[in-house]
Tab-separated table of C-alpha atoms in Angstrom:
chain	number	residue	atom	x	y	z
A	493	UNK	CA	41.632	130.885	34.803
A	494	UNK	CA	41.425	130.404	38.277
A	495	UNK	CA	38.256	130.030	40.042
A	496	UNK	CA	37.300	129.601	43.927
A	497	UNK	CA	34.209	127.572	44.621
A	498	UNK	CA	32.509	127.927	47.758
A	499	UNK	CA	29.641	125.159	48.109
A	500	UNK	CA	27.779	126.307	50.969
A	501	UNK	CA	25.157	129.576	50.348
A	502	UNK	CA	23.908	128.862	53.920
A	503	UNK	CA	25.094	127.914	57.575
A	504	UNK	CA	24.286	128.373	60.783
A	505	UNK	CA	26.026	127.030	64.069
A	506	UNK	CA	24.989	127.462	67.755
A	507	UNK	CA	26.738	129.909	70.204
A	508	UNK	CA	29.615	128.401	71.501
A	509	UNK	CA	29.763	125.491	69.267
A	510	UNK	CA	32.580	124.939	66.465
A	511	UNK	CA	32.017	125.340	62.841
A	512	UNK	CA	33.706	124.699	59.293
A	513	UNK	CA	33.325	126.993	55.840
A	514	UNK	CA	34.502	125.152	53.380
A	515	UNK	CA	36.407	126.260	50.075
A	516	UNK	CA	38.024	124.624	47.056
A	517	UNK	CA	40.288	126.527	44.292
A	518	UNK	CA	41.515	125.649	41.069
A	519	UNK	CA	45.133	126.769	40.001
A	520	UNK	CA	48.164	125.609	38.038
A	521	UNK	CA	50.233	127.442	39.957
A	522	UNK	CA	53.028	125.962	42.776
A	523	UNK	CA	52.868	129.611	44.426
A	524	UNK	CA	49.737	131.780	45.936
A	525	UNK	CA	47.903	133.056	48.788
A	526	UNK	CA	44.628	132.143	50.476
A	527	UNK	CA	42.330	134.733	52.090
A	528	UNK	CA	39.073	134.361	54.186
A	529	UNK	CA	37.564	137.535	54.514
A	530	UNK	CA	34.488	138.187	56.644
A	531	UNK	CA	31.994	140.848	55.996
A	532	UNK	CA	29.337	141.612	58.819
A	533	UNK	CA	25.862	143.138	58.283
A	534	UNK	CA	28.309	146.604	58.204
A	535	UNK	CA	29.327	145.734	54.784
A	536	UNK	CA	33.193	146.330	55.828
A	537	UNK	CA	35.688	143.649	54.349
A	538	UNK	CA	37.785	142.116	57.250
A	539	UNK	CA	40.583	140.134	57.171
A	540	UNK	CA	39.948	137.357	59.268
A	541	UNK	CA	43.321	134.782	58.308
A	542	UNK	CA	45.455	134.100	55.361
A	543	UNK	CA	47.739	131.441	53.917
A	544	UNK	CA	51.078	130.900	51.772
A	545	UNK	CA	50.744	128.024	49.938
A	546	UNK	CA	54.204	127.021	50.132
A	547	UNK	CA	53.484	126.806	54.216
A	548	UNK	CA	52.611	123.898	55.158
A	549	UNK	CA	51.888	124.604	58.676
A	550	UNK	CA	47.961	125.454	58.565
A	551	UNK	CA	47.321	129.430	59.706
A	552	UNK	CA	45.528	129.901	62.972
A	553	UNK	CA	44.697	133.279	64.527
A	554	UNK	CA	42.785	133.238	67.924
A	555	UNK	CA	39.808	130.962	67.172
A	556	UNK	CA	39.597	130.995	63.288
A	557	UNK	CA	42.155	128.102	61.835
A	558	UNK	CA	41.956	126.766	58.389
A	559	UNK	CA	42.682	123.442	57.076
A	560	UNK	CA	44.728	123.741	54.375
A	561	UNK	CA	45.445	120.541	52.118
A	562	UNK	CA	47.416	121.694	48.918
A	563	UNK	CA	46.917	118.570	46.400
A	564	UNK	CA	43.353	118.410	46.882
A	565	UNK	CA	43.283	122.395	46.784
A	566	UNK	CA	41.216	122.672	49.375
A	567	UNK	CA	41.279	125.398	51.961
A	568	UNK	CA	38.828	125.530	55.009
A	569	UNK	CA	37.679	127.930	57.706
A	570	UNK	CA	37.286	126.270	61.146
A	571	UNK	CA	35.498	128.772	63.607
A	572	UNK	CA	35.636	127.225	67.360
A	573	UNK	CA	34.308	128.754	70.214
A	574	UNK	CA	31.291	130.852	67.651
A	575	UNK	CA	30.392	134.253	69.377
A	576	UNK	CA	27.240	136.191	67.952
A	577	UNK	CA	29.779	138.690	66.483
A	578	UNK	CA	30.902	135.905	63.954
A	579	UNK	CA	27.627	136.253	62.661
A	580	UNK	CA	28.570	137.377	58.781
A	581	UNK	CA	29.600	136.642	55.001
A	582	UNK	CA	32.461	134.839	54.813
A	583	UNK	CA	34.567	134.626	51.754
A	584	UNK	CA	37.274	132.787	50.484
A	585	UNK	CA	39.749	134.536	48.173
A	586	UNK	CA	42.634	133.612	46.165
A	587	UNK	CA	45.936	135.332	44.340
A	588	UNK	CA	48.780	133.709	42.653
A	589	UNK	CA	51.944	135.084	42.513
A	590	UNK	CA	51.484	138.197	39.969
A	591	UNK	CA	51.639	141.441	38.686
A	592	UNK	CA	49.169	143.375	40.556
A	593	UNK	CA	48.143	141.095	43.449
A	594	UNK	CA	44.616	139.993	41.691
A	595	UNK	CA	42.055	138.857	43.876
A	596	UNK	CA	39.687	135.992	43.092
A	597	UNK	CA	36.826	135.246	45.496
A	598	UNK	CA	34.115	133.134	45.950
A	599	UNK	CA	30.806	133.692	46.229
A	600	UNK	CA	30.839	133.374	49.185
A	601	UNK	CA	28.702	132.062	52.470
A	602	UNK	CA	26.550	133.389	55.313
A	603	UNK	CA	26.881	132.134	58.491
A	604	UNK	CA	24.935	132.619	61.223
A	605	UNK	CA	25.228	132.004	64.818
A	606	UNK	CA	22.109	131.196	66.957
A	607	UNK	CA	22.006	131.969	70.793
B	777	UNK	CA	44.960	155.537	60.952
B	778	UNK	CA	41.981	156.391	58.060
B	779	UNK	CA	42.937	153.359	55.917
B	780	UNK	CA	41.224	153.152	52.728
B	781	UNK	CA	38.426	156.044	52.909
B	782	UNK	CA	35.752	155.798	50.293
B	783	UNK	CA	32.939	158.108	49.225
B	784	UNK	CA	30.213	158.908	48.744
B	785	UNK	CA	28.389	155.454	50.896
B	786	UNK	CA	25.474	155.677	49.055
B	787	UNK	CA	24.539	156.936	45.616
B	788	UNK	CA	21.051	156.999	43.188
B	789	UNK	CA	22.334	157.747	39.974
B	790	UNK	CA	19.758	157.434	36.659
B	791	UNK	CA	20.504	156.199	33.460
B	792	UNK	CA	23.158	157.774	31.092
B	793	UNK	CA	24.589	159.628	34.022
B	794	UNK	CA	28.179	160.284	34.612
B	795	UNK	CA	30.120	159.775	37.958
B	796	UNK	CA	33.145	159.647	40.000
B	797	UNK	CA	33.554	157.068	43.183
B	798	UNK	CA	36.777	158.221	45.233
B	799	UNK	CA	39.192	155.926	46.936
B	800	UNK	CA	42.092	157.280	49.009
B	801	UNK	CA	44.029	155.597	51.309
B	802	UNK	CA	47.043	156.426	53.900
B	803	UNK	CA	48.948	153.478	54.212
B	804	UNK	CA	51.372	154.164	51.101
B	805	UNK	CA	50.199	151.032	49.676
B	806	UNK	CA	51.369	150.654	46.165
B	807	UNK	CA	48.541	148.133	44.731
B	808	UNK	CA	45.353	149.836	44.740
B	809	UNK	CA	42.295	148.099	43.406
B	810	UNK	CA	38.310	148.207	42.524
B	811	UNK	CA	36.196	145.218	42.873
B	812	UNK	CA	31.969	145.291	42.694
B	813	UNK	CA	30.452	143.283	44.993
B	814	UNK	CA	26.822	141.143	43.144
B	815	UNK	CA	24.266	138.575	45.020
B	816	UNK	CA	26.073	135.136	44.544
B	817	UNK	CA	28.962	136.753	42.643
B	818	UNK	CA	31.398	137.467	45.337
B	819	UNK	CA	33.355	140.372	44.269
B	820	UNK	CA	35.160	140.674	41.223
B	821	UNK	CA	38.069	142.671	39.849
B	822	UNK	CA	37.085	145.769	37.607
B	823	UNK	CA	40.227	147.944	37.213
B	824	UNK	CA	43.916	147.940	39.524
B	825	UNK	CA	46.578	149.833	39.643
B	826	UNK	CA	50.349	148.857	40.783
B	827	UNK	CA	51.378	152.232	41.228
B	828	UNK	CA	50.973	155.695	40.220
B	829	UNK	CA	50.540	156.524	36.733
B	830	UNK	CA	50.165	152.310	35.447
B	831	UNK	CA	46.233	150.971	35.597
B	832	UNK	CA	45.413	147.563	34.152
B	833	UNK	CA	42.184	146.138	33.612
B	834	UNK	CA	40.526	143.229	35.526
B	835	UNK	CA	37.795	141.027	34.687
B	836	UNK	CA	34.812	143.184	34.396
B	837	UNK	CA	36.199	146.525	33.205
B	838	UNK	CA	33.272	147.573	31.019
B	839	UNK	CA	31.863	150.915	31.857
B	840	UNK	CA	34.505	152.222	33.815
B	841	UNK	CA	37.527	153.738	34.004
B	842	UNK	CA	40.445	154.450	36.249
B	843	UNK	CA	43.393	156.368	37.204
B	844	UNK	CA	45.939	157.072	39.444
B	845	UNK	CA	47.824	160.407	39.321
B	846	UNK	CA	49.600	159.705	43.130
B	847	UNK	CA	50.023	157.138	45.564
B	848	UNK	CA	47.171	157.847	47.575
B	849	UNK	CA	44.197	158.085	45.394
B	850	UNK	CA	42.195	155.706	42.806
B	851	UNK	CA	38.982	157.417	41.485
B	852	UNK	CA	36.463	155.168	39.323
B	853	UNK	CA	34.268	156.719	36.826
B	854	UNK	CA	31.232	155.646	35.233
B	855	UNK	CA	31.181	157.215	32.038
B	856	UNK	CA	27.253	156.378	31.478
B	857	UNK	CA	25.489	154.561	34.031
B	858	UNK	CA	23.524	151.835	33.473
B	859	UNK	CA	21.244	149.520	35.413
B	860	UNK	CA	23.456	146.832	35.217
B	861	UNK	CA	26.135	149.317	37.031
B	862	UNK	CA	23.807	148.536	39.970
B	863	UNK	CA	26.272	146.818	42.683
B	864	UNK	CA	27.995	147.418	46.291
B	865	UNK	CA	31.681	148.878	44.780
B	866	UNK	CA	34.709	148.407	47.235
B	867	UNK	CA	37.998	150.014	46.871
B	868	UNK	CA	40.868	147.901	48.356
B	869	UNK	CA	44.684	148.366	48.622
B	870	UNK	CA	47.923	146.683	49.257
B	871	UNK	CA	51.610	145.958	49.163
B	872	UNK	CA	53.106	144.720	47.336
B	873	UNK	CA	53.797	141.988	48.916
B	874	UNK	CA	50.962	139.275	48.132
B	875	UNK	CA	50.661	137.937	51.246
B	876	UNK	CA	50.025	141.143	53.490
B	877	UNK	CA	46.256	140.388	51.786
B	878	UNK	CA	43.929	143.603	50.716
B	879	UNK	CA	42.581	146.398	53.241
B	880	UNK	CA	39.110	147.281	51.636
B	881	UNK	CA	37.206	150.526	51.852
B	882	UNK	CA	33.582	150.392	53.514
B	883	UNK	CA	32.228	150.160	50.265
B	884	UNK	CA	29.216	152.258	47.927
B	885	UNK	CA	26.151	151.371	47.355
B	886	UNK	CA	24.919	152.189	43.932
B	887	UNK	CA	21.310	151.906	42.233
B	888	UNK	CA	21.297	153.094	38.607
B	889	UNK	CA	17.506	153.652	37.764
């Protein structure tokens, strides 16, 4: 089965300073997708970047990039430039390629940015 | 553009009850799914559908069921609530495509006294 492990419950990063979520997965599969989703205090799931494993090129929209390093299975969020806004749950979500596009997340982690 | 429009937000429900949660959305998606949302859990799969008419269970489907007469909609019932049935539940939908990713619902809140 595949499971995604995120090891940090906790973070918290100053305004304007850069921070890193970290997340590692466990699959057999050659072919899946990453996710990091963020959910603020609002409780609304948002799609903050995703990745195709067969990429190689790591994802980067505006100021949320992961690092993405296949054989260890590791998958990172890298927020630069934090804003109060980022304030949130983030989690890290997996699917391999399959019938019915099957979500697995982890459990995720809170960050919180400090002005 | 309503996306995936869930209801009701909030719900008190008590033991042995019965109830629907609806999920529609607007995008023609053709993977709809439910997922419940537990402290230190993340969320996790109950019931999807790949299109109308074909549900499939995921990895908690106990207590619930599913199905999916059009496109568009993806009602959940719980058949007899129970306090373990307390969770946040969040509807989500796709296409098929993998890596489009999930547009979720704003999610339920549910407390099963």
């Amino acid at each position: 089965a595949q499971t995604v492990t995120q090891s940090q419950p906790e973070m918290s990063v100053q305004e304007a300073e850069t921070v890193t979520l970290s997340c590692t997965y466990d699959t057999s599969e050659n072919n899946y997708y990453l996710f990091w989703y963020k959910q603020p205090p609002s409780r609304q799931m948002i799609l903050v970047i995703r990745q195709e494993a067969y990429k190689q090129q790591n994802a980067t929209e505006n100021r949320f990039s992961v690092n993405f390093q296949k054989a260890a299975k590791s998958f990172s969020l890298k927020i630069s430039d934090s804003q109060l806004g980022d304030t949130a749950m983030y989690f890290c979500a997996f699917t391999r390629r399959e019938y019915g596009n099957k979500l697995v997340f982890g459990a995720g982690t809170i960050l919180r940015v400090k002005s | 553009n309503a996306g995936v429009t869930q209801t009701p937000k909030f719900q008190v429900l008590k033991t042995g009850q019965s109830m629907t949660l609806q999920c529609a959305q607007d995008m023609n998606h053709e993977y709809m799914s439910w997922y419940r949302q537990d402290p230190g859990m993340g969320l996790r799969l109950i019931h999807y559908s790949v299109g109308a008419g074909i549900t499939d269970q995921g990895e908690v489907p106990n207590g619930y069921n599913v199905s999916r007469s059009t496109t568009e909609d993806f009602p959940l019932r719980l058949l007899s609530a129970a306090p373990s049935q307390t969770s946040v539940y969040f509807c989500a939908s796709s296409y098929a495509d993998r890596a489009a990713g999930y547009t979720f619902g704003s999610g339920t809140r549910l407390t099963v006294v």
